[in-house]
Phi, psi and omega in degrees: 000321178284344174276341174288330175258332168319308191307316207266334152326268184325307161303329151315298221247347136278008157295316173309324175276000174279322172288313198271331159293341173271347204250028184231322184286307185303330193263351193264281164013301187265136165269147193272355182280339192281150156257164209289142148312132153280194201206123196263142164273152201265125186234014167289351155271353160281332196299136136259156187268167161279015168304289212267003181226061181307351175270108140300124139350112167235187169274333181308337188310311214272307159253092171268016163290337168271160210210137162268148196276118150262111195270116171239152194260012146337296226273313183255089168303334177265031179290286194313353184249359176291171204259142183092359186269128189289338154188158190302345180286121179263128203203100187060050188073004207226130194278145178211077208299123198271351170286322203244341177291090178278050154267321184210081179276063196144291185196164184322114201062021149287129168235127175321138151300148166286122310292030167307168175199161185318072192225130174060027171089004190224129189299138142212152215263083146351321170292322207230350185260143216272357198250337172239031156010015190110027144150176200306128167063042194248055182318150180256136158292143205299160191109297159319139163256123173252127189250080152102069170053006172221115197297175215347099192264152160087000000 
């Protein structure tokens, strides 16, 4: 109990010299023949980031009868043939590779089981298969086995 009030002293009594030295230091600073300044305000603290404001602006915000032009590939099929387009397949609106998607594994609404995965259009199990190994196109050597995505483990 006496080092709990030494303590909670000691912190007392340098906020304190710290606060009366800055307002001693704040008062040598102004001359008293001078007259005061205003003092222009600071608006760097109304600015916000886009952290703490995650809503971009737009113009639709202002009208919202207007709606921005989406190219969806329902509508456009060749969006899906564009450079950067994730695949040539269009599938519930969304450009998609049907080879490679384990969501539309094949064709459109196929989805792969856990813990399959995609390869050549078709769900396979990675852990155990000898021709797609621990992924898409990893043959295992003849002989060889795949055990847990890795040939002849163990």
């Amino acid at each position: 109990m006496n080092t709990f009030t030494f303590l909670f002293i000691f912190i007392i009594v340098t906020v304190t010299l710290s606060h009366s030295s800055a307002q001693a230091k704040e008062d040598k600073d102004t001359n008293p023949n001078q007259a005061p300044q205003k003092m222009k305000p600071d608006y760097s603290y109304t600015r916000s980031s886009h952290f703490l404001n995650p809503k971009k602006h737009t113009p639709y915000d202002k009208n919202p009868n207007i709606r921005p032009r989406v190219m969806t590939c329902d509508k456009y099929p060749r969006v899906c043939h564009a450079k950067g387009s994730p695949g040539q397949d269009c599938c519930k609106k969304r450009c998609v590779n049907v080879k490679t998607d384990s969501l539309n594994c094949g064709m459109c609404g196929l989805k792969c089981r856990y813990p399959q995965i995609c390869c050549k259009g078709k769900c396979i199990n990675p852990l155990y298969d000898k021709k797609n190994c621990g992924g898409c196109h990893n043959k295992c050597t003849r002989g060889s086995i795949c055990y847990h995505g890795m040939c002849s483990y163990a």
